[in-house]
Coordinates of C-alpha atoms in Angstrom, one line a residue:
M26 CA 71.3 -4.1 90.0
R27 CA 69.4 -7.2 90.1
R28 CA 68.2 -6.9 86.5
H29 CA 70.8 -5.8 85.5
E30 CA 72.6 -8.6 86.5
E31 CA 69.9 -11.3 85.3
R32 CA 70.0 -9.1 81.9
H33 CA 73.9 -9.1 81.6
G34 CA 75.1 -11.5 84.1
V35 CA 76.7 -11.3 87.6
L36 CA 79.2 -8.2 88.0
E37 CA 83.3 -8.7 88.9
D38 CA 82.3 -8.4 92.9
R39 CA 84.9 -9.8 94.9
A40 CA 85.5 -5.9 97.0
A41 CA 82.4 -5.5 97.0
V42 CA 81.4 -8.5 99.3
E43 CA 84.7 -8.0 100.6
V44 CA 83.2 -4.7 101.7
A45 CA 79.4 -6.1 102.0
R46 CA 81.0 -9.1 104.7
T47 CA 81.9 -6.3 107.1
A48 CA 77.9 -5.2 107.3
A49 CA 75.1 -6.8 110.0
P50 CA 74.7 -9.8 109.3
E51 CA 71.4 -9.7 108.0
F52 CA 71.8 -11.0 104.2
E53 CA 69.7 -8.0 102.9
A54 CA 71.6 -5.7 104.9
R55 CA 74.7 -6.9 103.4
V56 CA 73.1 -7.5 99.5
L57 CA 71.7 -3.7 99.9
R58 CA 75.8 -2.5 101.1
R59 CA 77.0 -5.0 97.8
A60 CA 74.1 -3.1 96.0
Q61 CA 75.7 0.6 96.9
E62 CA 79.2 -0.2 96.7
L63 CA 79.2 -1.5 92.9
G64 CA 76.6 0.8 92.1
L65 CA 79.0 3.6 93.1
R66 CA 81.6 2.2 90.5
E67 CA 79.1 1.7 88.1
G68 CA 77.6 5.4 88.0
W69 CA 73.5 3.5 89.4
Q70 CA 73.7 5.8 92.4
D71 CA 74.4 9.2 90.4
A72 CA 71.7 8.0 87.9
I73 CA 68.9 8.4 90.8
L74 CA 70.2 11.6 92.2
R75 CA 69.5 13.2 89.2
W76 CA 66.4 10.8 88.8
H77 CA 64.9 11.5 92.1
G78 CA 66.2 15.7 91.3
R79 CA 64.0 15.3 88.4
V80 CA 61.3 14.4 89.9
R81 CA 61.4 17.4 92.6
L82 CA 61.7 19.5 89.7
L83 CA 58.5 18.0 88.4
L84 CA 56.8 18.3 91.4
A85 CA 57.8 22.2 91.7
G86 CA 56.2 22.5 87.9
A87 CA 52.8 21.3 88.7
A88 CA 52.6 22.2 91.7
V89 CA 52.8 25.5 89.3
L90 CA 50.6 25.1 87.4
A91 CA 48.0 23.8 89.4
L92 CA 48.3 26.9 91.5
V93 CA 47.7 28.9 88.2
L94 CA 44.8 26.7 87.2
G95 CA 43.2 27.7 90.5
F96 CA 43.1 30.8 89.8
G97 CA 42.1 30.4 85.8
A98 CA 38.7 28.4 87.2
A99 CA 38.0 31.0 89.7
A100 CA 38.5 33.2 86.2
G101 CA 36.3 31.9 84.5
V102 CA 33.7 30.2 87.7
L103 CA 33.1 35.2 88.1
G104 CA 33.4 36.2 85.1
D105 CA 34.4 40.3 84.8
G106 CA 31.8 41.5 86.6
S107 CA 29.5 43.2 83.9
R108 CA 26.9 40.6 85.0
A109 CA 25.1 38.3 88.6
V110 CA 27.3 35.4 89.8
N111 CA 24.9 32.6 90.6
V112 CA 26.7 31.4 93.1
V113 CA 25.2 28.2 93.4
W114 CA 26.7 27.6 89.8
A115 CA 30.0 28.9 90.6
L116 CA 30.2 27.0 93.5
G117 CA 29.2 23.5 91.5
G118 CA 32.4 24.8 88.5
L119 CA 34.3 24.9 91.7
L120 CA 34.1 22.5 93.2
G121 CA 32.0 19.9 90.7
V122 CA 35.0 18.4 89.6
N123 CA 37.2 18.3 92.3
L124 CA 34.0 16.4 94.2
F125 CA 34.2 13.9 91.0
S126 CA 37.6 13.2 91.2
L127 CA 37.5 12.4 94.9
L128 CA 34.4 10.0 94.6
L129 CA 36.9 7.9 92.5
W130 CA 39.9 8.1 94.1
V131 CA 37.5 6.6 97.4
L132 CA 35.8 4.3 95.3
A133 CA 38.9 3.0 94.1
T134 CA 40.7 3.1 96.7
L135 CA 37.7 0.7 98.7
L136 CA 37.1 -1.0 95.8
S137 CA 41.7 -2.6 96.2
G138 CA 41.4 -3.1 100.0
G139 CA 41.9 -0.1 101.4
G140 CA 44.7 -0.2 99.5
R141 CA 46.2 -4.1 100.9
S142 CA 46.8 -4.6 97.7
A143 CA 45.8 -1.5 95.3
R144 CA 48.3 -0.7 92.7
A145 CA 49.9 2.5 91.1
G146 CA 47.8 2.7 88.6
V147 CA 48.7 5.0 86.0
P148 CA 49.1 7.8 87.9
G149 CA 51.9 6.3 89.5
G150 CA 53.1 4.3 86.3
L151 CA 53.5 8.2 84.7
W152 CA 54.6 9.7 88.0
L153 CA 57.7 7.0 87.9
R154 CA 58.1 7.1 84.2
L155 CA 58.0 10.6 83.2
P156 CA 61.7 11.7 85.5
S157 CA 63.4 9.1 82.9
F158 CA 62.1 10.6 79.5
F159 CA 64.6 13.9 80.2
E160 CA 67.8 11.0 80.7
R161 CA 68.1 8.6 77.9
S162 CA 70.6 6.5 79.9
P163 CA 69.9 2.5 80.4
A164 CA 69.7 3.1 84.6
A165 CA 67.4 5.6 84.2
A166 CA 65.4 2.9 82.2
D167 CA 66.1 0.5 84.5
L168 CA 64.8 2.8 87.7
P169 CA 61.0 2.8 87.0
L170 CA 60.8 -1.0 86.3
A171 CA 63.1 -2.0 88.6
L172 CA 61.2 0.8 91.6
G173 CA 57.8 -1.0 90.0
G174 CA 60.2 -5.5 90.6
L175 CA 59.8 -4.1 94.3
P176 CA 57.2 -6.4 96.5
G177 CA 55.0 -4.4 98.2
W178 CA 55.8 -1.1 95.6
S179 CA 52.3 -0.7 93.9
R180 CA 50.8 -0.6 97.4
A181 CA 53.3 2.2 98.2
A182 CA 53.3 3.7 95.1
S183 CA 49.6 3.9 95.3
W184 CA 49.5 5.9 98.1
G185 CA 52.6 7.7 97.1
A186 CA 50.4 9.2 94.1
G187 CA 48.0 9.9 96.5
A188 CA 49.3 12.1 98.2
I189 CA 51.2 13.3 95.2
G190 CA 47.1 13.9 94.1
H191 CA 45.0 15.3 96.4
A192 CA 48.1 17.7 96.9
L193 CA 47.9 19.2 93.8
W194 CA 44.5 19.1 94.7
A195 CA 44.7 21.5 97.3
L196 CA 46.9 23.7 95.5
A197 CA 44.9 24.3 92.8
L198 CA 41.8 24.9 94.9
L199 CA 44.2 27.5 97.7
G200 CA 44.6 29.3 93.7
A201 CA 40.8 28.9 93.3
A202 CA 39.8 30.8 96.7
A203 CA 42.7 33.1 96.4
G204 CA 42.0 33.8 92.9
V205 CA 38.2 34.5 93.9
L206 CA 39.9 36.6 96.8
A207 CA 41.3 38.8 94.8
L208 CA 38.8 39.2 91.8
L209 CA 36.0 39.9 94.5
A210 CA 38.1 42.8 96.2
M211 CA 39.5 43.7 92.6
R212 CA 35.4 42.9 91.1
R213 CA 31.7 43.5 92.4
Y214 CA 30.0 41.3 91.9
G215 CA 26.1 41.0 92.4
F216 CA 25.0 37.2 93.7
V217 CA 21.9 35.7 92.0
W218 CA 20.2 32.3 92.7
E219 CA 18.2 31.0 89.5
T220 CA 15.9 28.2 89.1
T221 CA 12.6 26.8 87.5
I222 CA 11.3 24.0 89.1
L223 CA 13.1 23.8 93.0
P224 CA 11.2 26.3 95.0
A225 CA 12.9 28.7 97.4
G226 CA 13.5 27.3 100.2
V227 CA 15.6 23.8 98.6
F228 CA 17.1 27.2 98.7
A229 CA 17.3 28.0 101.8
W230 CA 17.9 24.8 103.2
L231 CA 21.1 24.3 100.7
V232 CA 22.8 27.3 102.0
D233 CA 22.9 27.0 105.2
V234 CA 23.9 23.6 105.4
L235 CA 26.8 24.7 103.3
G236 CA 27.1 27.0 105.6
G237 CA 27.5 25.3 109.1
L238 CA 30.9 24.7 108.1
P239 CA 32.0 27.6 107.5
A240 CA 30.4 29.9 109.6
L241 CA 32.5 27.9 112.8
L242 CA 35.1 29.5 111.5
G243 CA 33.4 33.3 111.2
L244 CA 33.3 33.2 108.0
P245 CA 30.0 35.4 107.3
V246 CA 27.0 33.3 106.1
P247 CA 23.9 34.5 104.7
D248 CA 20.2 35.4 106.4
A249 CA 16.8 33.1 105.0
A250 CA 16.2 37.5 103.1
T251 CA 19.5 37.5 101.9
V252 CA 18.9 34.4 100.2
A253 CA 14.8 35.2 99.5
A254 CA 15.9 38.5 97.7
S255 CA 19.0 37.4 95.9
G256 CA 16.4 34.8 94.4
D257 CA 13.9 37.8 92.8
A258 CA 16.9 40.1 92.0
P259 CA 21.3 40.4 92.1
M260 CA 22.4 41.4 95.7
L261 CA 23.9 44.8 94.9
E262 CA 23.4 45.9 99.6
E263 CA 27.0 45.3 100.6
A264 CA 26.5 43.4 103.5
G265 CA 24.4 41.2 101.5
R266 CA 27.4 40.7 98.6
R267 CA 29.7 40.4 101.5
A268 CA 27.7 37.6 103.0
W269 CA 27.9 36.1 99.9
S270 CA 31.2 36.0 99.0
G271 CA 32.4 34.8 102.6
W272 CA 29.8 32.2 101.9
L273 CA 31.4 31.3 99.1
L274 CA 35.6 31.3 100.2
G275 CA 34.6 29.3 102.4
A276 CA 32.7 26.8 101.3
L277 CA 35.5 26.6 98.4
L278 CA 38.1 26.1 101.5
V279 CA 36.1 23.9 104.2
Y280 CA 34.3 21.5 101.4
G281 CA 37.7 21.3 98.9
V282 CA 40.8 22.5 100.5
L283 CA 41.6 21.1 103.8
P284 CA 39.4 17.4 102.5
R285 CA 42.8 17.9 100.4
V286 CA 44.8 18.8 102.5
V287 CA 43.4 16.3 105.3
L288 CA 44.0 13.4 102.5
A289 CA 48.0 14.4 101.5
L290 CA 49.2 14.0 104.8
V291 CA 47.1 9.9 105.5
C292 CA 48.5 9.2 102.1
T293 CA 52.0 10.9 102.8
L294 CA 52.0 8.7 106.0
L295 CA 50.9 5.6 104.3
W296 CA 53.2 5.7 102.3
R297 CA 55.9 6.6 104.4
R298 CA 55.0 3.8 106.6
S299 CA 55.1 0.9 103.2
S300 CA 58.2 2.4 102.0
Q301 CA 59.8 1.7 105.3
G302 CA 57.8 -2.6 105.3
L303 CA 59.9 -2.8 101.5
R304 CA 61.9 -6.0 100.7
L305 CA 63.4 -7.5 98.5
D306 CA 62.1 -10.5 97.3
L307 CA 65.8 -13.1 98.5
S308 CA 63.3 -16.4 96.7
R309 CA 65.0 -14.9 93.3
P310 CA 67.4 -16.8 91.7
G311 CA 70.4 -13.8 92.0
Y312 CA 69.6 -13.5 95.7
A313 CA 70.6 -16.9 95.8
R314 CA 74.3 -17.3 94.5
L315 CA 74.8 -14.4 96.6
R316 CA 73.7 -15.6 99.9
P317 CA 76.6 -18.0 100.0
L318 CA 79.5 -15.2 99.3
L319 CA 77.5 -12.7 101.3
L320 CA 76.6 -15.2 104.8
P321 CA 79.1 -17.3 104.9
D322 CA 78.7 -21.2 107.3
S323 CA 81.7 -19.8 108.9
E324 CA 83.7 -16.3 108.8
R325 CA 87.0 -16.3 110.7
I326 CA 86.2 -12.8 112.3
G327 CA 90.1 -12.2 113.7
V328 CA 90.8 -10.6 117.0
R329 CA 87.9 -7.5 116.8
D330 CA 88.6 -5.5 120.4
P331 CA 93.7 -4.5 120.7
E332 CA 95.6 -5.9 123.3
P333 CA 95.9 -4.0 125.9
A334 CA 98.9 -2.9 126.7
L335 CA 99.2 -4.1 131.0
M336 CA 98.2 -7.7 131.2
P337 CA 96.1 -8.2 133.9
R338 CA 99.1 -9.4 136.3
P339 CA 98.2 -12.5 139.5
A340 CA 97.3 -10.6 142.4
R341 CA 98.6 -14.2 144.3
H342 CA 95.6 -13.5 147.4
A343 CA 97.0 -18.0 148.2
A344 CA 100.7 -16.3 149.1
R345 CA 99.0 -16.2 153.0
L346 CA 98.2 -20.5 153.2
A347 CA 100.9 -21.7 152.0
G348 CA 101.9 -24.6 153.3
S349 CA 98.7 -25.9 152.6
G350 CA 99.5 -27.5 149.7
G351 CA 102.5 -29.5 148.4
P352 CA 103.8 -28.5 144.8
A353 CA 102.0 -29.3 141.9
L354 CA 102.6 -29.3 138.2
V355 CA 100.6 -29.1 135.3
A356 CA 100.8 -28.6 131.2
V357 CA 99.1 -26.2 129.4
E358 CA 98.7 -25.7 125.3
L359 CA 101.0 -28.6 124.7
G360 CA 101.3 -29.7 121.3
G361 CA 100.2 -33.8 120.7
D362 CA 103.2 -35.0 120.6
V363 CA 105.0 -34.0 123.4
T364 CA 104.8 -36.8 126.5
W365 CA 102.8 -35.5 129.5
P366 CA 104.7 -36.3 132.3
P367 CA 107.3 -35.8 132.2
V368 CA 108.1 -39.2 133.7
A369 CA 106.0 -42.3 134.3
G370 CA 103.7 -41.9 136.5
E371 CA 99.6 -41.1 136.8
A372 CA 98.0 -38.7 135.9
G373 CA 96.0 -37.2 139.4
G374 CA 98.7 -38.8 141.5
A375 CA 102.3 -38.6 142.0
T376 CA 104.9 -38.0 139.5
D377 CA 107.9 -41.0 139.3
G378 CA 111.3 -38.9 140.1
L379 CA 109.1 -35.2 140.3
A380 CA 107.6 -35.3 144.1
A381 CA 104.7 -33.3 143.1
F382 CA 101.0 -33.0 142.3
D383 CA 100.3 -34.0 138.4
A384 CA 97.2 -32.2 137.9
G385 CA 97.3 -32.7 134.0
R386 CA 97.0 -31.4 130.7
L387 CA 94.5 -28.0 130.1
D388 CA 93.0 -28.1 126.9
S389 CA 89.3 -27.6 127.3
R390 CA 87.8 -25.0 129.5
E391 CA 86.7 -27.6 131.8
Q392 CA 90.3 -28.7 132.4
R393 CA 90.7 -25.6 133.7
R394 CA 88.2 -24.6 135.8
D395 CA 88.6 -28.2 137.3
A396 CA 92.3 -27.8 138.3
L397 CA 91.5 -23.9 139.1
A398 CA 88.8 -25.1 142.0
R399 CA 90.9 -27.8 143.2
F400 CA 94.0 -25.4 143.9
G401 CA 91.7 -22.8 144.7
T402 CA 90.2 -25.4 147.9
R403 CA 94.1 -26.4 148.4
P404 CA 97.4 -23.7 146.4
P405 CA 99.5 -25.3 146.1
C406 CA 102.7 -24.1 147.6
R407 CA 105.3 -24.4 144.6
L408 CA 103.2 -24.6 141.2
L409 CA 105.4 -25.8 138.0
V410 CA 103.4 -24.5 134.7
A411 CA 104.6 -26.8 131.8
V412 CA 103.9 -24.3 128.1
D413 CA 105.4 -25.2 124.6
P414 CA 107.5 -23.0 123.0
R415 CA 106.2 -23.7 119.7
R416 CA 103.4 -21.7 119.6
T417 CA 102.4 -18.3 120.3
P418 CA 102.5 -16.6 123.1
D419 CA 98.5 -15.0 123.3
R420 CA 96.0 -13.7 125.8
G421 CA 94.1 -17.0 125.9
N422 CA 97.4 -18.3 127.5
L423 CA 98.8 -15.8 129.0
G424 CA 95.5 -15.2 130.9
V425 CA 95.6 -19.4 131.9
I426 CA 99.1 -18.6 133.5
A427 CA 98.0 -15.3 135.6
E428 CA 94.9 -17.5 136.5
L429 CA 97.6 -20.4 137.6
A430 CA 99.6 -18.7 139.0
D431 CA 96.7 -16.2 141.4
H432 CA 96.3 -19.4 143.0
A433 CA 99.2 -20.8 144.3
V434 CA 101.9 -19.7 147.0
D435 CA 104.9 -19.3 143.8
T436 CA 105.1 -19.9 140.5
R437 CA 107.4 -20.5 137.8
V438 CA 107.7 -21.8 134.0
W439 CA 108.5 -24.1 132.3
V440 CA 109.7 -24.2 128.4
L441 CA 109.0 -27.9 127.6
G442 CA 109.5 -29.2 124.4
G443 CA 112.0 -26.8 123.2
A444 CA 113.5 -27.7 120.5
G445 CA 114.5 -26.5 117.0
E446 CA 114.5 -23.7 115.4
A447 CA 110.1 -22.2 115.8
A448 CA 110.9 -23.3 120.1
E449 CA 114.2 -20.9 119.7
S450 CA 112.2 -18.3 117.3
R451 CA 109.6 -17.8 119.9
L452 CA 111.7 -18.2 123.5
P453 CA 111.9 -13.8 123.4
Q454 CA 108.0 -13.8 123.2
W455 CA 107.7 -16.1 126.0
R456 CA 110.0 -13.9 127.7
E457 CA 108.0 -10.6 126.6
G458 CA 105.3 -11.8 127.9
L459 CA 105.5 -13.7 130.9
A460 CA 107.7 -9.9 131.7
R461 CA 103.7 -8.7 131.1
L462 CA 102.5 -10.9 133.6
G463 CA 105.5 -10.0 136.1
F464 CA 107.5 -12.4 135.8
A465 CA 111.0 -11.9 136.7
P466 CA 113.5 -13.5 133.7
E467 CA 114.1 -15.6 136.2
M468 CA 111.3 -17.8 136.9
L469 CA 111.7 -19.5 132.8
I470 CA 113.1 -22.3 132.6
L471 CA 114.4 -24.5 130.0
D472 CA 115.8 -27.5 131.1
E473 CA 114.3 -30.8 133.3
T474 CA 116.5 -30.6 135.9
A475 CA 116.5 -26.9 136.6
A476 CA 112.4 -27.7 137.1
R477 CA 113.4 -30.5 139.1
G478 CA 115.5 -29.2 141.4
W479 CA 112.7 -26.1 142.1
L480 CA 109.8 -28.6 142.9
E481 CA 112.3 -30.5 145.2
G482 CA 113.3 -27.6 147.2
R483 CA 110.7 -28.7 149.6
R484 CA 109.9 -32.2 150.2
Q485 CA 108.5 -32.0 153.1
E486 CA 105.6 -30.3 151.6
R487 CA 102.2 -31.6 152.2
M488 CA 100.8 -33.3 148.3
P489 CA 96.9 -32.6 148.0

């Protein structure tokens, strides 16, 4: 995606950006989500799936070829049985090239810092590009280059190429072992070792050293007498032939197949760890353009959880303290153009004309907390809650009214500043919302006269 947009310009991505902004609030996660959406639209994801399929097909073909070549190498080394087999030369023919390539890989890995800065090299680049030869679409051509441009990909690719190489060598050696076993089962071979300048003790020592590990696996190893007899003439005795056959097959498995299998597993684990650590290079200019789109400074998230079917109703646990406080009035989220208190008076004291305590406007969380703390200490016998009918009742202001009613003996809601078309249109919503709180229809007061009459119903009540 990045390579395409750097070369051909930015794609139309409005819908993809909207989808990406629903992902986790991390820039890289949203970049990847956007790329996934555009990849589906542009057909790149299908090209990647086809590329993966071709890679698997090529690996399967290479595995079969490795087995066949290994079997052929065994047939070439042992021959048709018409001549004696030089055991040392046969072992060298089966393991020599393998050990040389293994030594080169170890040196390359050590010189590159143990894989910390390793590059995939020719084999890794070939494995990346080879599947694209079977499809000439632009998407397929860009895949190897896009993978190679990822930070840290060279290290991951080096371990991946190593895992593939070791696995193929293990299969080739398994094919050779299978070929050796099959030929030994179907043909009669005589074994011999030959030398012109080396003493016989060297071969006895070599056979003993190389046969140590196979012997632990239960494979037969020629003894000193068998080794000595094989130097004079081909070993034709059945016990001697079995000992040499077991030694040759065991050395091939222990010193050829086993190291390659272990290294293939190790490289696979390192490749997976390196692949999981791959990250996008978010410092590129193309990603800088996407940052304000995918991760804006502010974002309207709306209501994420559904509104409950039942609002919390006032428990009115303060009813047992009836008479402990006088009447009070309070305003919840009034508009700025609405005068408060409704008659001249000082906030925090009795109003002129309404014999009630004015708890003020509750517009902030701190103001609500202070009012609830005061009412919790001395709950009013009558509480008049003034609201602005031009505002839509929601869970926020209805919840505040429920909390206030919970701290009073009796509560009414006063629609203050109710003139205008907006106020009239929202009155049914206020009635419905208050009904969900358990307020009867008569508990909604629409005019100042009714509000004053309800508050003055008990003038003898003490003020808080």
